[in-house]
PDB file of C-alpha atoms in Angstrom:
ATOM      1  CA  UNK A  10       5.528  22.207   7.953  1.00 76.00           C
ATOM      2  CA  UNK A  11       4.744  21.765  10.647  1.00 87.00           C
ATOM      3  CA  UNK A  12       2.767  22.027  14.237  1.00 92.00           C
ATOM      4  CA  UNK A  13       2.230  26.199  15.277  1.00 94.00           C
ATOM      5  CA  UNK A  14       5.324  26.457  17.992  1.00 96.00           C
ATOM      6  CA  UNK A  15       2.810  27.689  21.184  1.00 97.00           C
ATOM      7  CA  UNK A  16       1.675  24.233  21.058  1.00 95.00           C
ATOM      8  CA  UNK A  17       4.807  22.616  20.736  1.00 96.00           C
ATOM      9  CA  UNK A  18       6.130  24.727  23.475  1.00 98.00           C
ATOM     10  CA  UNK A  19       2.420  23.822  25.971  1.00 97.00           C
ATOM     11  CA  UNK A  20       3.511  19.752  25.113  1.00 97.00           C
ATOM     12  CA  UNK A  21       6.696  20.050  24.843  1.00 96.00           C
ATOM     13  CA  UNK A  22       6.995  17.211  27.740  1.00 96.00           C
ATOM     14  CA  UNK A  23       3.699  14.919  26.814  1.00 97.00           C
ATOM     15  CA  UNK A  24       3.987  11.811  25.649  1.00 97.00           C
ATOM     16  CA  UNK A  25       0.199  11.416  24.971  1.00 98.00           C
ATOM     17  CA  UNK A  26      -1.598  14.797  23.376  1.00 98.00           C
ATOM     18  CA  UNK A  27      -4.668  14.514  24.916  1.00 96.00           C
ATOM     19  CA  UNK A  28      -6.373  14.105  28.485  1.00 97.00           C
ATOM     20  CA  UNK A  29      -5.949  10.383  28.452  1.00 96.00           C
ATOM     21  CA  UNK A  30      -3.581   8.871  30.800  1.00 96.00           C
ATOM     22  CA  UNK A  31      -0.997   5.974  30.097  1.00 97.00           C
ATOM     23  CA  UNK A  32      -3.571   3.858  32.749  1.00 97.00           C
ATOM     24  CA  UNK A  33      -6.839   4.601  30.495  1.00 98.00           C
ATOM     25  CA  UNK A  34      -4.257   3.915  26.929  1.00 98.00           C
ATOM     26  CA  UNK A  35      -3.004   1.017  28.743  1.00 98.00           C
ATOM     27  CA  UNK A  36      -7.206   0.249  29.130  1.00 98.00           C
ATOM     28  CA  UNK A  37      -8.398   0.511  26.025  1.00 98.00           C
ATOM     29  CA  UNK A  38      -5.271  -1.877  24.476  1.00 97.00           C
ATOM     30  CA  UNK A  39      -6.537  -4.416  26.522  1.00 98.00           C
ATOM     31  CA  UNK A  40      -9.627  -4.029  25.546  1.00 98.00           C
ATOM     32  CA  UNK A  41      -9.208  -4.551  22.354  1.00 98.00           C
ATOM     33  CA  UNK A  42      -8.092  -7.414  22.840  1.00 96.00           C
ATOM     34  CA  UNK A  43      -5.668  -7.083  19.956  1.00 95.00           C
ATOM     35  CA  UNK A  44      -3.660 -10.094  18.015  1.00 93.00           C
ATOM     36  CA  UNK A  45      -0.450 -10.402  18.148  1.00 90.00           C
ATOM     37  CA  UNK A  46       1.383  -8.568  14.756  1.00 95.00           C
ATOM     38  CA  UNK A  47      -2.075  -6.593  14.461  1.00 98.00           C
ATOM     39  CA  UNK A  48      -1.222  -3.454  12.081  1.00 98.00           C
ATOM     40  CA  UNK A  49      -2.097  -0.352  13.096  1.00 98.00           C
ATOM     41  CA  UNK A  50      -2.492   3.316  11.350  1.00 98.00           C
ATOM     42  CA  UNK A  51      -2.258   5.805  13.527  1.00 98.00           C
ATOM     43  CA  UNK A  52      -3.235   9.100  11.748  1.00 98.00           C
ATOM     44  CA  UNK A  53      -1.939  12.488  13.768  1.00 98.00           C
ATOM     45  CA  UNK A  54       0.012  10.023  15.618  1.00 98.00           C
ATOM     46  CA  UNK A  55       1.481  12.722  18.208  1.00 97.00           C
ATOM     47  CA  UNK A  56       4.806  11.321  20.153  1.00 98.00           C
ATOM     48  CA  UNK A  57       3.790   7.959  19.107  1.00 98.00           C
ATOM     49  CA  UNK A  58       2.562   6.306  22.844  1.00 98.00           C
ATOM     50  CA  UNK A  59      -0.279   4.120  21.447  1.00 98.00           C
ATOM     51  CA  UNK A  60       1.822   2.857  19.030  1.00 98.00           C
ATOM     52  CA  UNK A  61       4.805   2.376  20.885  1.00 98.00           C
ATOM     53  CA  UNK A  62       3.149   1.426  23.752  1.00 98.00           C
ATOM     54  CA  UNK A  63       1.194  -1.830  22.226  1.00 98.00           C
ATOM     55  CA  UNK A  64       3.869  -2.704  20.596  1.00 98.00           C
ATOM     56  CA  UNK A  65       5.400  -3.334  23.318  1.00 98.00           C
ATOM     57  CA  UNK A  66       2.745  -4.807  25.842  1.00 97.00           C
ATOM     58  CA  UNK A  67       0.438  -6.114  22.875  1.00 97.00           C
ATOM     59  CA  UNK A  68       3.074  -7.500  19.146  1.00 97.00           C
ATOM     60  CA  UNK A  69       1.543  -4.906  17.263  1.00 98.00           C
ATOM     61  CA  UNK A  70       2.874  -3.267  14.184  1.00 98.00           C
ATOM     62  CA  UNK A  71       1.958   0.214  13.252  1.00 97.00           C
ATOM     63  CA  UNK A  72       2.505   2.955  10.856  1.00 98.00           C
ATOM     64  CA  UNK A  73       2.296   6.731  12.849  1.00 98.00           C
ATOM     65  CA  UNK A  74       1.846   9.797  10.556  1.00 98.00           C
ATOM     66  CA  UNK A  75       2.200  13.470  12.499  1.00 98.00           C
ATOM     67  CA  UNK A  76       3.070  17.083  11.146  1.00 96.00           C
ATOM     68  CA  UNK A  77       5.341  18.342  13.839  1.00 97.00           C
ATOM     69  CA  UNK A  78       8.272  16.904  13.776  1.00 97.00           C
ATOM     70  CA  UNK A  79       9.427  17.466  17.634  1.00 97.00           C
ATOM     71  CA  UNK A  80       6.479  14.808  18.517  1.00 98.00           C
ATOM     72  CA  UNK A  81       8.086  12.787  15.645  1.00 98.00           C
ATOM     73  CA  UNK A  82      11.651  12.543  17.434  1.00 98.00           C
ATOM     74  CA  UNK A  83       9.950  12.102  20.645  1.00 98.00           C
ATOM     75  CA  UNK A  84       8.145   8.872  19.446  1.00 98.00           C
ATOM     76  CA  UNK A  85      11.472   7.280  16.971  1.00 98.00           C
ATOM     77  CA  UNK A  86      12.916   7.743  20.690  1.00 98.00           C
ATOM     78  CA  UNK A  87      10.326   6.548  22.361  1.00 98.00           C
ATOM     79  CA  UNK A  88       9.853   3.293  20.381  1.00 98.00           C
ATOM     80  CA  UNK A  89      14.410   2.670  20.447  1.00 98.00           C
ATOM     81  CA  UNK A  90      13.921   3.368  24.547  1.00 98.00           C
ATOM     82  CA  UNK A  91      11.063   0.637  24.537  1.00 98.00           C
ATOM     83  CA  UNK A  92      12.820  -1.856  21.943  1.00 98.00           C
ATOM     84  CA  UNK A  93      10.030  -1.347  19.514  1.00 98.00           C
ATOM     85  CA  UNK A  94      12.057   0.304  17.096  1.00 98.00           C
ATOM     86  CA  UNK A  95      11.518  -2.868  14.452  1.00 98.00           C
ATOM     87  CA  UNK A  96       7.709  -2.738  14.846  1.00 98.00           C
ATOM     88  CA  UNK A  97       6.386   0.749  14.257  1.00 98.00           C
ATOM     89  CA  UNK A  98       7.622   3.107  12.314  1.00 98.00           C
ATOM     90  CA  UNK A  99       7.022   7.270  11.665  1.00 98.00           C
ATOM     91  CA  UNK A 100       6.387   9.445   8.901  1.00 97.00           C
ATOM     92  CA  UNK A 101       6.199  12.685   8.351  1.00 97.00           C
ATOM     93  CA  UNK A 102       3.071  14.627   6.735  1.00 96.00           C
ATOM     94  CA  UNK A 103      -0.268  15.558   6.573  1.00 94.00           C
ATOM     95  CA  UNK A 104      -2.185  13.147   7.605  1.00 96.00           C
ATOM     96  CA  UNK A 105      -5.397  14.988   5.946  1.00 95.00           C
ATOM     97  CA  UNK A 106      -4.946  12.800   2.913  1.00 89.00           C
ATOM     98  CA  UNK A 107      -3.264   9.563   3.795  1.00 96.00           C
ATOM     99  CA  UNK A 108      -4.016   6.266   3.501  1.00 97.00           C
ATOM    100  CA  UNK A 109      -1.747   2.733   4.299  1.00 97.00           C
ATOM    101  CA  UNK A 110      -0.525   1.240   1.763  1.00 94.00           C
ATOM    102  CA  UNK A 111      -2.065  -2.155   2.529  1.00 95.00           C
ATOM    103  CA  UNK A 112      -5.294  -2.343   4.430  1.00 98.00           C
ATOM    104  CA  UNK A 113      -4.691  -2.399   8.441  1.00 98.00           C
ATOM    105  CA  UNK A 114      -6.864  -4.472  11.356  1.00 98.00           C
ATOM    106  CA  UNK A 115      -6.549  -1.259  13.155  1.00 98.00           C
ATOM    107  CA  UNK A 116      -7.092   2.475  11.935  1.00 98.00           C
ATOM    108  CA  UNK A 117      -7.118   5.713  14.804  1.00 98.00           C
ATOM    109  CA  UNK A 118      -7.894   9.020  14.614  1.00 98.00           C
ATOM    110  CA  UNK A 119      -7.131   9.738  18.338  1.00 97.00           C
ATOM    111  CA  UNK A 120      -8.172  13.720  19.335  1.00 94.00           C
ATOM    112  CA  UNK A 121      -7.676  14.937  15.439  1.00 95.00           C
ATOM    113  CA  UNK A 122     -10.444  14.996  13.811  1.00 96.00           C
ATOM    114  CA  UNK A 123     -10.193  18.019  12.048  1.00 95.00           C
ATOM    115  CA  UNK A 124      -7.659  15.950   9.780  1.00 96.00           C
ATOM    116  CA  UNK A 125     -10.671  15.136   8.107  1.00 96.00           C
ATOM    117  CA  UNK A 126     -13.219  18.391   8.699  1.00 95.00           C
ATOM    118  CA  UNK A 127     -14.893  16.539  11.409  1.00 96.00           C
ATOM    119  CA  UNK A 128     -16.237  13.120  12.515  1.00 97.00           C
ATOM    120  CA  UNK A 129     -18.119  11.511   9.597  1.00 97.00           C
ATOM    121  CA  UNK A 130     -15.066  13.159   7.352  1.00 98.00           C
ATOM    122  CA  UNK A 131     -11.925  11.364   9.725  1.00 98.00           C
ATOM    123  CA  UNK A 132     -14.071   7.546   9.940  1.00 98.00           C
ATOM    124  CA  UNK A 133     -14.714   8.097   6.159  1.00 98.00           C
ATOM    125  CA  UNK A 134     -10.564   8.818   6.061  1.00 98.00           C
ATOM    126  CA  UNK A 135      -9.778   6.103   8.162  1.00 98.00           C
ATOM    127  CA  UNK A 136     -12.029   3.613   6.535  1.00 98.00           C
ATOM    128  CA  UNK A 137      -9.654   4.049   3.379  1.00 98.00           C
ATOM    129  CA  UNK A 138      -7.268   2.321   5.075  1.00 98.00           C
ATOM    130  CA  UNK A 139      -8.564  -0.657   7.267  1.00 98.00           C
ATOM    131  CA  UNK A 140      -9.207  -4.399   6.471  1.00 97.00           C
ATOM    132  CA  UNK A 141     -13.211  -5.509   6.152  1.00 97.00           C
ATOM    133  CA  UNK A 142     -13.680  -6.117   9.573  1.00 96.00           C
ATOM    134  CA  UNK A 143     -10.862  -4.351  10.823  1.00 98.00           C
ATOM    135  CA  UNK A 144     -11.152  -1.608  14.063  1.00 98.00           C
ATOM    136  CA  UNK A 145     -11.448   2.322  13.572  1.00 98.00           C
ATOM    137  CA  UNK A 146     -10.247   4.350  16.260  1.00 98.00           C
ATOM    138  CA  UNK A 147     -12.011   8.050  17.571  1.00 98.00           C
ATOM    139  CA  UNK A 148     -10.577  10.226  19.832  1.00 98.00           C
ATOM    140  CA  UNK A 149     -13.291  13.516  20.341  1.00 98.00           C
ATOM    141  CA  UNK A 150     -15.332  15.277  22.973  1.00 98.00           C
ATOM    142  CA  UNK A 151     -18.264  15.579  23.937  1.00 98.00           C
ATOM    143  CA  UNK A 152     -20.166  17.829  26.489  1.00 98.00           C
ATOM    144  CA  UNK A 153     -20.399  16.420  29.740  1.00 97.00           C
ATOM    145  CA  UNK A 154     -22.509  19.363  31.245  1.00 96.00           C
ATOM    146  CA  UNK A 155     -24.446  21.476  28.345  1.00 96.00           C
ATOM    147  CA  UNK A 156     -22.670  24.938  28.436  1.00 97.00           C
ATOM    148  CA  UNK A 157     -25.048  27.482  29.832  1.00 97.00           C
ATOM    149  CA  UNK A 158     -23.473  30.638  27.553  1.00 97.00           C
ATOM    150  CA  UNK A 159     -20.771  31.417  25.237  1.00 97.00           C
ATOM    151  CA  UNK A 160     -17.747  32.441  27.232  1.00 97.00           C
ATOM    152  CA  UNK A 161     -18.337  28.763  28.735  1.00 97.00           C
ATOM    153  CA  UNK A 162     -17.831  26.814  24.583  1.00 97.00           C
ATOM    154  CA  UNK A 163     -15.103  29.198  24.100  1.00 96.00           C
ATOM    155  CA  UNK A 164     -13.285  27.851  27.426  1.00 96.00           C
ATOM    156  CA  UNK A 165     -13.812  25.009  26.515  1.00 96.00           C
ATOM    157  CA  UNK A 166     -11.722  25.438  22.852  1.00 93.00           C
ATOM    158  CA  UNK A 167     -15.117  25.555  20.852  1.00 95.00           C
ATOM    159  CA  UNK A 168     -16.074  28.208  18.919  1.00 95.00           C
ATOM    160  CA  UNK A 169     -20.282  27.264  19.406  1.00 96.00           C
ATOM    161  CA  UNK A 170     -22.148  24.817  21.057  1.00 95.00           C
ATOM    162  CA  UNK A 171     -23.188  22.415  18.117  1.00 95.00           C
ATOM    163  CA  UNK A 172     -19.129  21.954  17.687  1.00 95.00           C
ATOM    164  CA  UNK A 173     -19.609  19.071  19.926  1.00 97.00           C
ATOM    165  CA  UNK A 174     -22.304  16.594  20.693  1.00 98.00           C
ATOM    166  CA  UNK A 175     -24.000  15.391  24.242  1.00 98.00           C
ATOM    167  CA  UNK A 176     -22.391  11.393  25.064  1.00 98.00           C
ATOM    168  CA  UNK A 177     -25.499   9.749  23.737  1.00 98.00           C
ATOM    169  CA  UNK A 178     -26.021  11.633  21.017  1.00 98.00           C
ATOM    170  CA  UNK A 179     -22.385  11.213  20.014  1.00 98.00           C
ATOM    171  CA  UNK A 180     -22.298   7.625  20.216  1.00 98.00           C
ATOM    172  CA  UNK A 181     -26.200   7.969  17.922  1.00 98.00           C
ATOM    173  CA  UNK A 182     -23.584   9.764  15.781  1.00 98.00           C
ATOM    174  CA  UNK A 183     -21.369   7.148  15.072  1.00 98.00           C
ATOM    175  CA  UNK A 184     -24.371   4.480  14.117  1.00 98.00           C
ATOM    176  CA  UNK A 185     -25.814   7.067  11.872  1.00 98.00           C
ATOM    177  CA  UNK A 186     -22.339   6.900  10.200  1.00 98.00           C
ATOM    178  CA  UNK A 187     -23.190   2.867   9.738  1.00 98.00           C
ATOM    179  CA  UNK A 188     -20.838   2.052  12.581  1.00 98.00           C
ATOM    180  CA  UNK A 189     -21.166  -0.214  16.064  1.00 98.00           C
ATOM    181  CA  UNK A 190     -19.399   1.388  19.064  1.00 98.00           C
ATOM    182  CA  UNK A 191     -17.828  -1.915  20.405  1.00 98.00           C
ATOM    183  CA  UNK A 192     -16.043  -0.697  23.027  1.00 98.00           C
ATOM    184  CA  UNK A 193     -15.363   2.629  24.894  1.00 98.00           C
ATOM    185  CA  UNK A 194     -12.954   4.273  27.377  1.00 98.00           C
ATOM    186  CA  UNK A 195     -13.897   7.987  28.236  1.00 98.00           C
ATOM    187  CA  UNK A 196     -11.408  10.334  30.196  1.00 97.00           C
ATOM    188  CA  UNK A 197     -12.432  12.115  33.272  1.00 96.00           C
ATOM    189  CA  UNK A 198     -11.510  15.227  35.504  1.00 96.00           C
ATOM    190  CA  UNK A 199      -7.977  13.441  36.783  1.00 96.00           C
ATOM    191  CA  UNK A 200      -6.864  12.766  33.223  1.00 96.00           C
ATOM    192  CA  UNK A 201      -8.029  16.285  31.843  1.00 96.00           C
ATOM    193  CA  UNK A 202      -5.441  18.047  34.843  1.00 97.00           C
ATOM    194  CA  UNK A 203      -3.653  15.182  33.802  1.00 97.00           C
ATOM    195  CA  UNK A 204      -2.683  16.812  30.514  1.00 97.00           C
ATOM    196  CA  UNK A 205      -3.566  20.605  30.943  1.00 97.00           C
ATOM    197  CA  UNK A 206      -1.544  20.899  34.062  1.00 97.00           C
ATOM    198  CA  UNK A 207       1.551  20.115  32.340  1.00 97.00           C
ATOM    199  CA  UNK A 208       1.263  22.889  30.154  1.00 98.00           C
ATOM    200  CA  UNK A 209       1.338  24.996  32.524  1.00 98.00           C
ATOM    201  CA  UNK A 210       4.785  23.844  34.081  1.00 98.00           C
ATOM    202  CA  UNK A 211       6.091  23.020  29.820  1.00 98.00           C
ATOM    203  CA  UNK A 212       4.930  26.650  29.500  1.00 98.00           C
ATOM    204  CA  UNK A 213       7.238  28.050  32.356  1.00 98.00           C
ATOM    205  CA  UNK A 214      10.083  26.239  32.317  1.00 98.00           C
ATOM    206  CA  UNK A 215      10.495  27.714  28.806  1.00 98.00           C
ATOM    207  CA  UNK A 216       9.385  30.905  29.567  1.00 98.00           C
ATOM    208  CA  UNK A 217      12.354  30.555  32.214  1.00 98.00           C
ATOM    209  CA  UNK A 218      14.049  29.713  29.641  1.00 98.00           C
ATOM    210  CA  UNK A 219      13.920  31.995  26.712  1.00 98.00           C
ATOM    211  CA  UNK A 220      12.596  35.202  28.573  1.00 98.00           C
ATOM    212  CA  UNK A 221      12.996  36.906  24.758  1.00 98.00           C
ATOM    213  CA  UNK A 222      12.242  35.232  22.742  1.00 98.00           C
ATOM    214  CA  UNK A 223       9.403  36.945  20.338  1.00 98.00           C
ATOM    215  CA  UNK A 224       6.784  34.517  22.172  1.00 98.00           C
ATOM    216  CA  UNK A 225       7.092  35.205  25.649  1.00 98.00           C
ATOM    217  CA  UNK A 226       4.510  37.989  26.275  1.00 98.00           C
ATOM    218  CA  UNK A 227       1.549  35.957  24.241  1.00 98.00           C
ATOM    219  CA  UNK A 228       2.370  32.471  26.272  1.00 98.00           C
ATOM    220  CA  UNK A 229       3.457  35.139  29.743  1.00 98.00           C
ATOM    221  CA  UNK A 230      -0.513  36.020  29.050  1.00 98.00           C
ATOM    222  CA  UNK A 231      -1.383  32.358  28.416  1.00 97.00           C
ATOM    223  CA  UNK A 232      -0.211  30.893  31.427  1.00 98.00           C
ATOM    224  CA  UNK A 233      -1.433  33.760  34.042  1.00 98.00           C
ATOM    225  CA  UNK A 234      -4.889  33.101  32.937  1.00 97.00           C
ATOM    226  CA  UNK A 235      -4.267  29.033  32.179  1.00 97.00           C
ATOM    227  CA  UNK A 236      -5.342  27.326  35.408  1.00 98.00           C
ATOM    228  CA  UNK A 237      -8.529  29.420  36.350  1.00 98.00           C
ATOM    229  CA  UNK A 238     -10.191  29.039  32.679  1.00 97.00           C
ATOM    230  CA  UNK A 239      -9.466  25.423  32.825  1.00 97.00           C
ATOM    231  CA  UNK A 240     -11.023  24.587  35.766  1.00 97.00           C
ATOM    232  CA  UNK A 241     -14.398  27.565  35.268  1.00 97.00           C
ATOM    233  CA  UNK A 242     -15.159  25.457  31.869  1.00 98.00           C
ATOM    234  CA  UNK A 243     -12.665  22.331  30.088  1.00 96.00           C
ATOM    235  CA  UNK A 244     -12.511  20.486  33.737  1.00 96.00           C
ATOM    236  CA  UNK A 245     -15.971  20.723  33.987  1.00 97.00           C
ATOM    237  CA  UNK A 246     -17.812  20.897  31.278  1.00 98.00           C
ATOM    238  CA  UNK A 247     -15.929  19.009  28.612  1.00 97.00           C
ATOM    239  CA  UNK A 248     -15.565  15.177  28.105  1.00 98.00           C
ATOM    240  CA  UNK A 249     -13.333  13.160  26.123  1.00 98.00           C
ATOM    241  CA  UNK A 250     -13.255   9.437  25.492  1.00 98.00           C
ATOM    242  CA  UNK A 251     -11.454   7.019  22.569  1.00 98.00           C
ATOM    243  CA  UNK A 252     -14.472   5.254  20.598  1.00 98.00           C
ATOM    244  CA  UNK A 253     -13.730   1.918  19.109  1.00 98.00           C
ATOM    245  CA  UNK A 254     -16.370   0.956  15.809  1.00 98.00           C
ATOM    246  CA  UNK A 255     -16.874  -1.601  13.543  1.00 98.00           C
ATOM    247  CA  UNK A 256     -18.857  -1.213   9.879  1.00 97.00           C
ATOM    248  CA  UNK A 257     -22.040  -2.769  10.215  1.00 95.00           C
TER     249      UNK A 257
END
C-alpha cells in the first residue's frame, strides 16, 4: 500500500503537497488561535509539515496518517529536525477509514477529499474523530474562473466541470452540510507556481539520474508539456484553499 511512483517522483522535494506555501500554512495556524496541547488529526498528511510546524509554533500535538512510505519518512525526519518528535506521530495506512482513538480538537484533510469520496463524505469522516466544538479543516479546489471547454477542465485535473464549484457555491456547500465556515486561507497564483514548478525540477533531476528507468519515457513526456499546461489551465482557472469549519 503506497502512492504511485510518478507522484512520489514529482513531489519528492515538497514539504507541502498542495498549492500552499509555508507562509500560508503559518497564517492558517495563527488564524485558528489554537491553545497549547490542542490535539490535531491530519488525514492524508503527506510529509507532515502542518503537524510539525504547528507543534513547533503553537505547541499542538498530533497524529498524521498517510499511504506514502516515502512522505512519512520525511515527516518523521522533519519532526526530529524541528524538535517535536515527542509531540507528533505518523502512521502508515489508508486514511479513508481512520478514526482517532479519542476526540481531537482539530480534524483535518488538506487536499485529499477523495478519502471520503468528496467533500461531504470527508466532512462526515472527520466528524467521527472530532470533539464537540472542535474545528474541521478541509483543503479543496474551486473554480477561479468558469472553464470554457473540456480541455480546460481536464487541464485542471478534473473529469467534468461539476467536479469543482465556484468559491461561493463551495462555501454554501459547507453550510448545507451543517457547518459554519469560520476561517479560510486561499492559495494564489504564486502558490500554484511554487507547487507546480517545483515538480518540474524534481522530475528533471530524477530523469537525469534514472535515464533507463521504465518510467523515464512517460516522465519525460509529462515534463515536456507540464509548464505550458500549468500556465494555460491550472494557474488561470483553478483556485484552492483551506477552510475551517465548525458544526452548527
